[in-house]
Short mmCIF file of C-alpha atoms in Angstrom, two decimals:
data_model
loop_
_atom_site.label_atom_id
_atom_site.label_comp_id
_atom_site.label_asym_id
_atom_site.label_seq_id
_atom_site.Cartn_x
_atom_site.Cartn_y
_atom_site.Cartn_z
CA MET A 1 49.23 85.72 -27.82
CA ALA A 2 51.01 88.88 -26.31
CA ALA A 3 50.55 89.11 -22.59
CA LEU A 4 47.89 91.64 -21.41
CA LYS A 5 49.11 94.61 -19.49
CA ASN A 6 47.90 95.72 -16.09
CA ASP A 7 45.76 92.71 -15.59
CA ARG A 8 44.24 93.10 -12.18
CA PHE A 9 42.58 89.65 -12.23
CA LEU A 10 45.67 87.67 -12.99
CA ARG A 11 47.76 89.62 -10.52
CA ALA A 12 45.29 89.09 -7.73
CA LEU A 13 45.40 85.34 -8.48
CA ALA A 14 49.06 85.52 -8.20
CA GLY A 15 48.74 87.05 -4.70
CA GLU A 16 49.98 90.57 -5.81
CA LYS A 17 48.67 93.76 -4.53
CA VAL A 18 46.20 95.41 -6.91
CA ASP A 19 44.54 99.01 -7.10
CA MET A 20 41.09 97.58 -6.57
CA THR A 21 39.41 94.19 -6.10
CA PRO A 22 38.79 92.43 -9.44
CA VAL A 23 35.42 91.44 -10.29
CA TRP A 24 33.66 88.87 -12.70
CA MET A 25 30.52 87.07 -12.28
CA MET A 26 29.47 83.44 -12.94
CA ARG A 27 26.85 83.45 -15.80
CA GLN A 28 27.77 87.07 -16.56
CA ALA A 29 26.72 86.21 -20.14
CA GLY A 30 23.12 84.95 -19.94
CA ARG A 31 19.30 85.29 -19.96
CA TYR A 32 19.14 88.37 -17.91
CA LEU A 33 20.76 90.40 -20.76
CA PRO A 34 18.34 91.38 -23.66
CA GLU A 35 21.24 91.24 -26.17
CA TYR A 36 21.98 87.61 -25.03
CA ARG A 37 18.27 86.48 -25.72
CA ALA A 38 18.44 88.12 -29.14
CA THR A 39 21.60 86.29 -29.97
CA ARG A 40 20.22 82.93 -28.66
CA ALA A 41 17.13 83.51 -30.78
CA GLN A 42 19.40 84.02 -33.80
CA ALA A 43 21.19 80.74 -33.17
CA GLY A 44 17.96 78.86 -32.73
CA ASP A 45 18.66 76.92 -29.59
CA PHE A 46 21.16 76.62 -26.76
CA MET A 47 23.42 73.89 -28.27
CA SER A 48 23.43 75.69 -31.67
CA LEU A 49 24.79 78.73 -29.75
CA CYS A 50 27.52 76.70 -28.01
CA LYS A 51 28.62 75.27 -31.30
CA SER A 52 28.78 78.56 -33.14
CA PRO A 53 32.13 80.17 -32.33
CA GLU A 54 31.17 83.53 -33.75
CA LEU A 55 27.93 83.76 -31.82
CA ALA A 56 29.43 82.16 -28.60
CA CYS A 57 32.25 84.77 -28.88
CA GLU A 58 29.61 87.57 -29.26
CA VAL A 59 27.72 86.33 -26.07
CA THR A 60 31.08 86.15 -24.15
CA LEU A 61 31.80 89.70 -24.81
CA GLN A 62 28.31 91.15 -24.19
CA PRO A 63 28.67 91.77 -20.60
CA LEU A 64 31.94 93.53 -21.11
CA ARG A 65 30.34 96.16 -23.19
CA ARG A 66 28.08 97.01 -20.29
CA TYR A 67 30.30 96.37 -17.28
CA ALA A 68 34.01 97.01 -16.07
CA MET A 69 34.50 93.27 -15.61
CA ASP A 70 38.11 91.96 -15.08
CA ALA A 71 37.63 88.68 -16.86
CA ALA A 72 35.49 87.16 -19.59
CA ILE A 73 34.22 83.62 -19.16
CA LEU A 74 34.00 81.43 -21.97
CA PHE A 75 30.43 80.83 -23.03
CA SER A 76 29.86 77.18 -23.27
CA ASP A 77 28.43 74.41 -21.13
CA ILE A 78 29.85 71.90 -18.64
CA LEU A 79 28.30 68.98 -20.49
CA ILE A 80 30.50 69.39 -23.61
CA VAL A 81 32.72 66.71 -21.86
CA PRO A 82 30.16 63.87 -21.76
CA HIS A 83 29.08 64.91 -25.36
CA ALA A 84 32.64 64.42 -26.51
CA LEU A 85 32.71 60.99 -24.59
CA GLY A 86 29.91 59.87 -26.79
CA GLN A 87 26.56 60.67 -25.13
CA ASP A 88 23.84 62.48 -26.99
CA LEU A 89 23.26 65.96 -25.58
CA GLN A 90 19.97 67.86 -25.92
CA PHE A 91 18.56 70.83 -24.05
CA LEU A 92 14.83 70.67 -24.00
CA ALA A 93 12.65 73.72 -23.43
CA GLY A 94 11.57 73.96 -19.76
CA GLU A 95 13.35 70.63 -18.88
CA GLY A 96 17.08 71.47 -18.99
CA PRO A 97 19.75 68.97 -20.35
CA HIS A 98 19.14 65.47 -21.39
CA LEU A 99 22.03 62.86 -21.89
CA SER A 100 21.58 59.53 -23.62
CA PRO A 101 22.13 56.66 -23.04
CA ARG A 102 22.10 57.13 -19.31
CA LEU A 103 25.13 55.32 -17.71
CA VAL A 104 22.98 53.94 -14.95
CA ASP A 105 21.56 51.73 -17.68
CA ALA A 106 24.37 51.50 -20.24
CA ALA A 107 28.17 50.66 -19.96
CA LEU A 108 30.74 53.48 -20.46
CA SER A 109 32.20 51.11 -23.14
CA SER A 110 29.10 51.28 -25.20
CA LEU A 111 29.78 54.91 -26.05
CA GLN A 112 31.41 56.06 -29.21
CA PRO A 113 33.84 59.00 -28.36
CA ALA A 114 33.22 62.18 -30.28
CA PRO A 115 36.20 64.57 -29.54
CA HIS A 116 35.38 66.89 -32.42
CA HIS A 117 32.87 68.48 -30.18
CA PHE A 118 35.71 70.27 -28.44
CA ALA A 119 36.94 72.13 -31.57
CA PRO A 120 34.10 74.79 -31.87
CA VAL A 121 34.75 75.58 -28.15
CA TRP A 122 38.50 76.05 -28.73
CA GLU A 123 37.69 78.31 -31.58
CA THR A 124 35.39 80.57 -29.50
CA VAL A 125 38.26 80.80 -27.00
CA ARG A 126 40.57 81.98 -29.84
CA LEU A 127 38.10 84.46 -31.21
CA THR A 128 37.26 85.91 -27.78
CA ARG A 129 40.77 86.26 -26.71
CA ALA A 130 41.71 88.25 -29.94
CA ALA A 131 38.72 90.63 -29.30
CA LEU A 132 39.17 91.36 -25.61
CA PRO A 133 40.14 94.76 -24.26
CA GLU A 134 43.60 95.07 -22.92
CA GLY A 135 43.63 94.01 -19.18
CA VAL A 136 40.65 91.58 -19.29
CA THR A 137 41.43 88.03 -18.74
CA MET A 138 40.19 85.19 -20.77
CA LEU A 139 38.80 82.58 -18.50
CA GLY A 140 38.19 78.98 -19.48
CA PHE A 141 36.45 76.29 -17.56
CA ILE A 142 35.22 72.67 -17.20
CA GLY A 143 32.79 70.97 -15.01
CA SER A 144 34.46 68.91 -12.40
CA PRO A 145 34.16 65.09 -12.63
CA TRP A 146 31.66 64.52 -9.85
CA THR A 147 29.20 67.12 -11.18
CA VAL A 148 29.62 65.97 -14.76
CA ALA A 149 29.07 62.40 -13.60
CA THR A 150 25.86 63.07 -12.08
CA TYR A 151 24.43 64.08 -15.29
CA MET A 152 26.03 61.18 -17.25
CA VAL A 153 24.67 58.61 -14.89
CA ALA A 154 21.11 59.99 -14.47
CA GLY A 155 20.81 61.42 -18.00
CA GLU A 156 19.51 64.74 -16.44
CA GLY A 157 19.85 66.90 -13.48
CA SER A 158 18.26 66.28 -10.22
CA LYS A 159 17.93 67.92 -6.72
CA ASP A 160 19.77 65.30 -4.68
CA HIS A 161 21.75 63.50 -7.41
CA HIS A 162 20.55 60.12 -5.78
CA VAL A 163 20.95 58.16 -8.99
CA ALA A 164 24.79 58.98 -9.17
CA ARG A 165 25.31 58.74 -5.48
CA ALA A 166 23.62 55.33 -5.32
CA MET A 167 25.65 53.96 -8.18
CA ALA A 168 28.90 55.24 -6.49
CA TYR A 169 27.95 53.31 -3.39
CA ARG A 170 26.56 50.13 -5.25
CA ASP A 171 29.19 49.79 -7.92
CA PRO A 172 32.28 51.89 -7.16
CA VAL A 173 34.42 50.17 -9.80
CA ALA A 174 32.06 51.06 -12.57
CA PHE A 175 31.58 54.66 -11.26
CA ALA A 176 35.43 55.08 -10.90
CA GLU A 177 35.63 54.23 -14.74
CA ILE A 178 33.25 56.95 -15.47
CA ILE A 179 35.17 59.44 -13.24
CA GLN A 180 38.44 58.43 -14.85
CA ALA A 181 37.10 58.94 -18.29
CA ILE A 182 35.80 62.40 -17.36
CA VAL A 183 39.22 63.36 -15.92
CA ASP A 184 41.22 62.30 -18.96
CA SER A 185 38.85 64.01 -21.38
CA SER A 186 38.68 67.12 -19.12
CA ILE A 187 42.46 67.34 -19.23
CA THR A 188 42.40 67.30 -23.02
CA TYR A 189 39.59 69.71 -23.19
CA LEU A 190 41.03 72.29 -20.83
CA SER A 191 44.50 71.98 -22.16
CA GLY A 192 43.09 72.85 -25.57
CA GLN A 193 41.37 76.00 -24.17
CA ILE A 194 44.56 77.19 -22.73
CA GLU A 195 46.36 76.46 -25.98
CA ALA A 196 43.59 78.52 -27.56
CA GLY A 197 44.26 81.49 -25.35
CA ALA A 198 42.57 80.94 -21.92
CA GLU A 199 44.78 82.65 -19.43
CA ALA A 200 43.12 81.19 -16.25
CA VAL A 201 40.62 78.31 -15.78
CA GLN A 202 37.89 77.49 -13.36
CA LEU A 203 36.72 74.05 -12.27
CA PHE A 204 33.02 74.10 -11.47
CA ASP A 205 31.78 71.41 -9.02
CA SER A 206 28.25 72.63 -8.71
CA TRP A 207 26.94 69.59 -6.91
CA ALA A 208 29.94 68.88 -4.58
CA GLY A 209 27.70 69.58 -1.56
CA SER A 210 25.49 66.48 -1.95
CA LEU A 211 28.28 64.04 -0.82
CA ALA A 212 29.31 62.72 2.51
CA PRO A 213 32.88 63.36 3.65
CA GLN A 214 34.29 60.09 2.42
CA GLN A 215 32.65 60.25 -0.83
CA PHE A 216 33.68 63.90 -1.21
CA GLN A 217 37.22 62.85 -0.81
CA ARG A 218 37.04 60.07 -3.37
CA TRP A 219 34.84 61.69 -6.01
CA VAL A 220 35.61 65.37 -5.69
CA VAL A 221 39.06 65.84 -4.13
CA GLU A 222 41.08 63.14 -5.76
CA PRO A 223 39.84 63.48 -9.40
CA THR A 224 40.22 67.34 -9.06
CA ALA A 225 43.82 66.95 -7.71
CA GLN A 226 44.56 64.62 -10.80
CA ILE A 227 43.29 67.33 -13.21
CA VAL A 228 45.13 70.10 -11.46
CA SER A 229 48.41 68.12 -11.35
CA ALA A 230 48.10 67.28 -15.12
CA ILE A 231 47.20 70.97 -16.15
CA ARG A 232 49.95 72.28 -14.03
CA ALA A 233 52.61 69.97 -15.71
CA LEU A 234 51.41 71.14 -19.21
CA HIS A 235 50.76 74.80 -18.36
CA PRO A 236 52.63 75.79 -15.12
CA ASN A 237 51.80 79.56 -15.40
CA VAL A 238 48.13 79.27 -15.85
CA PRO A 239 46.10 79.77 -12.46
CA ILE A 240 43.42 77.32 -11.60
CA ILE A 241 40.44 78.15 -9.56
CA GLY A 242 38.40 75.39 -7.77
CA PHE A 243 34.67 76.02 -6.99
CA PRO A 244 33.11 73.24 -5.11
CA LYS A 245 29.65 74.60 -4.26
CA GLY A 246 28.19 73.47 -1.11
CA ALA A 247 31.40 72.07 0.29
CA GLY A 248 30.88 73.86 3.52
CA ALA A 249 33.19 72.44 6.20
CA LYS A 250 34.94 70.40 3.69
CA LEU A 251 36.11 73.42 1.78
CA PRO A 252 39.45 73.81 3.61
CA ALA A 253 40.39 70.31 2.85
CA TYR A 254 39.48 70.77 -0.76
CA ALA A 255 41.70 73.85 -0.92
CA TRP A 256 44.80 72.18 0.68
CA GLU A 257 44.54 68.86 -1.00
CA THR A 258 43.43 69.49 -4.67
CA GLY A 259 46.41 71.81 -5.40
CA VAL A 260 44.25 74.58 -6.90
CA ASP A 261 45.63 78.13 -6.84
CA ALA A 262 42.48 79.74 -5.76
CA VAL A 263 39.29 78.64 -4.25
CA GLY A 264 35.74 79.84 -4.93
CA VAL A 265 33.12 79.98 -2.09
CA ASP A 266 29.39 80.07 -2.31
CA GLU A 267 27.09 82.31 -0.59
CA THR A 268 26.44 79.85 2.46
CA VAL A 269 30.03 80.06 3.53
CA ASP A 270 30.88 82.69 6.19
CA PRO A 271 33.67 84.54 4.58
CA ARG A 272 35.46 85.52 7.72
CA TRP A 273 35.54 81.80 8.80
CA ILE A 274 36.99 80.41 5.62
CA SER A 275 39.35 83.44 5.51
CA LYS A 276 40.79 82.05 8.80
CA GLU A 277 40.84 78.48 7.66
CA LEU A 278 42.68 79.05 4.43
CA PRO A 279 46.46 79.77 3.88
CA VAL A 280 46.86 83.46 4.23
CA GLN A 281 48.45 83.62 0.70
CA MET A 282 45.71 81.69 -1.09
CA PRO A 283 43.35 83.95 -3.30
CA VAL A 284 39.67 83.57 -2.52
CA GLN A 285 36.89 84.16 -5.01
CA GLY A 286 33.27 85.03 -3.92
CA ASN A 287 30.88 85.07 -2.39
CA LEU A 288 27.78 87.41 -2.66
CA ASP A 289 24.29 85.92 -2.70
CA PRO A 290 23.15 86.09 -6.25
CA LEU A 291 19.55 86.88 -5.04
CA LEU A 292 20.76 90.19 -3.73
CA LEU A 293 21.30 91.19 -7.39
CA ILE A 294 17.57 90.76 -7.87
CA SER A 295 16.76 93.07 -4.98
CA GLY A 296 19.40 95.64 -5.52
CA GLY A 297 19.32 98.91 -3.42
CA PRO A 298 21.21 99.60 -0.07
CA GLN A 299 21.15 95.95 1.05
CA LEU A 300 23.05 95.02 -2.14
CA GLU A 301 25.79 97.60 -1.53
CA ASP A 302 25.94 96.73 2.28
CA ALA A 303 26.40 93.02 1.56
CA ALA A 304 29.08 93.61 -1.09
CA ARG A 305 30.94 95.92 1.36
CA ASP A 306 30.73 93.18 3.83
CA VAL A 307 32.28 90.72 1.57
CA LEU A 308 35.13 93.09 0.64
CA ASP A 309 35.80 93.82 4.40
CA ALA A 310 35.74 90.14 5.31
CA PHE A 311 38.48 89.31 2.64
CA ARG A 312 40.57 92.43 3.19
CA GLY A 313 44.14 91.66 3.70
CA ARG A 314 44.19 88.59 1.47
CA PRO A 315 44.10 88.16 -2.31
CA HIS A 316 40.42 88.38 -3.24
CA VAL A 317 38.39 88.21 -6.48
CA PHE A 318 34.92 89.46 -6.01
CA ASN A 319 32.23 87.26 -7.36
CA LEU A 320 28.77 85.72 -6.58
CA GLY A 321 28.16 82.59 -4.61
CA HIS A 322 26.86 81.03 -7.85
CA GLY A 323 25.47 82.29 -11.12
CA ILE A 324 23.52 85.44 -12.02
CA SER A 325 19.75 84.61 -12.10
CA GLN A 326 17.90 85.18 -15.32
CA HIS A 327 15.52 87.41 -13.39
CA THR A 328 18.25 89.98 -12.45
CA PRO A 329 17.91 93.47 -13.55
CA PRO A 330 20.81 94.49 -15.59
CA GLU A 331 21.14 97.82 -13.82
CA HIS A 332 21.69 96.08 -10.62
CA VAL A 333 24.69 94.38 -11.96
CA ALA A 334 26.08 97.70 -12.99
CA GLU A 335 25.38 99.02 -9.53
CA LEU A 336 27.25 96.23 -7.96
CA VAL A 337 30.32 96.45 -10.43
CA ASP A 338 30.62 100.18 -9.89
#
């Protein structure tokens, strides 16, 4: 693939000066857009949409037709890795994801690996990269090992991830085997995305905030550092963004010790505090409260300007503290991007 010109997003991640702050938003392709809902209905269900490269490409491109985003994030799901490791994956209406067998009940060795589940995602990356407007970055992603493990162990999501946390305390050897399997599979999966055309990648650790400091170090920092080191060795010019949601006071250690190129911060983090705690050259991504997009109006603009002011003087990619809510009016996203 030829390099894209005037790429504001990649230049910001490289610490270069840019003409304006680049912006993209987590879950920028999703249920708040009527065109997404129509495409999902065409696919039949969520997993069929993820496994159809043409439809997943269409969904990835939809927000770019409405908004001047600086990056397109691959449309997929963080649970493709456990699916490829051999767990059955279903999304049930009103219930969210279900994985079986649950690894709190079954041994990791009982799973039959199914790496063919990666191929449709890699094809989605290829199709999307080829269709992107000049200057828009193709962004790949994975779920980080701790977050993925919470689903693999419990078989579903939970509010406090107690099943995975308890297993990590009760049987750290077995839990470490699960984490290592996720690490190894994630390196293969992420490298394949990059080879297919992803120009930057993000590691989502959505449930990092549920861990005590020592557990955070073992199950978040160390596995993330292993993935970052492997991807950097394979693809040294591809920037890596780490997003440990809920890390709070543990965020500086994550930024220093994992080796990520940039760190994403959620809406609970004081942007002025984290800006002082991080190396001055490290790009920061975030961190507007997604709920402000529902309300819109002057409070949205004021909060966005405050985030911009807080990170002024350091490399910054504007984003939300987490994903766009399905209840967000699309015109409020346009207002924010403008």
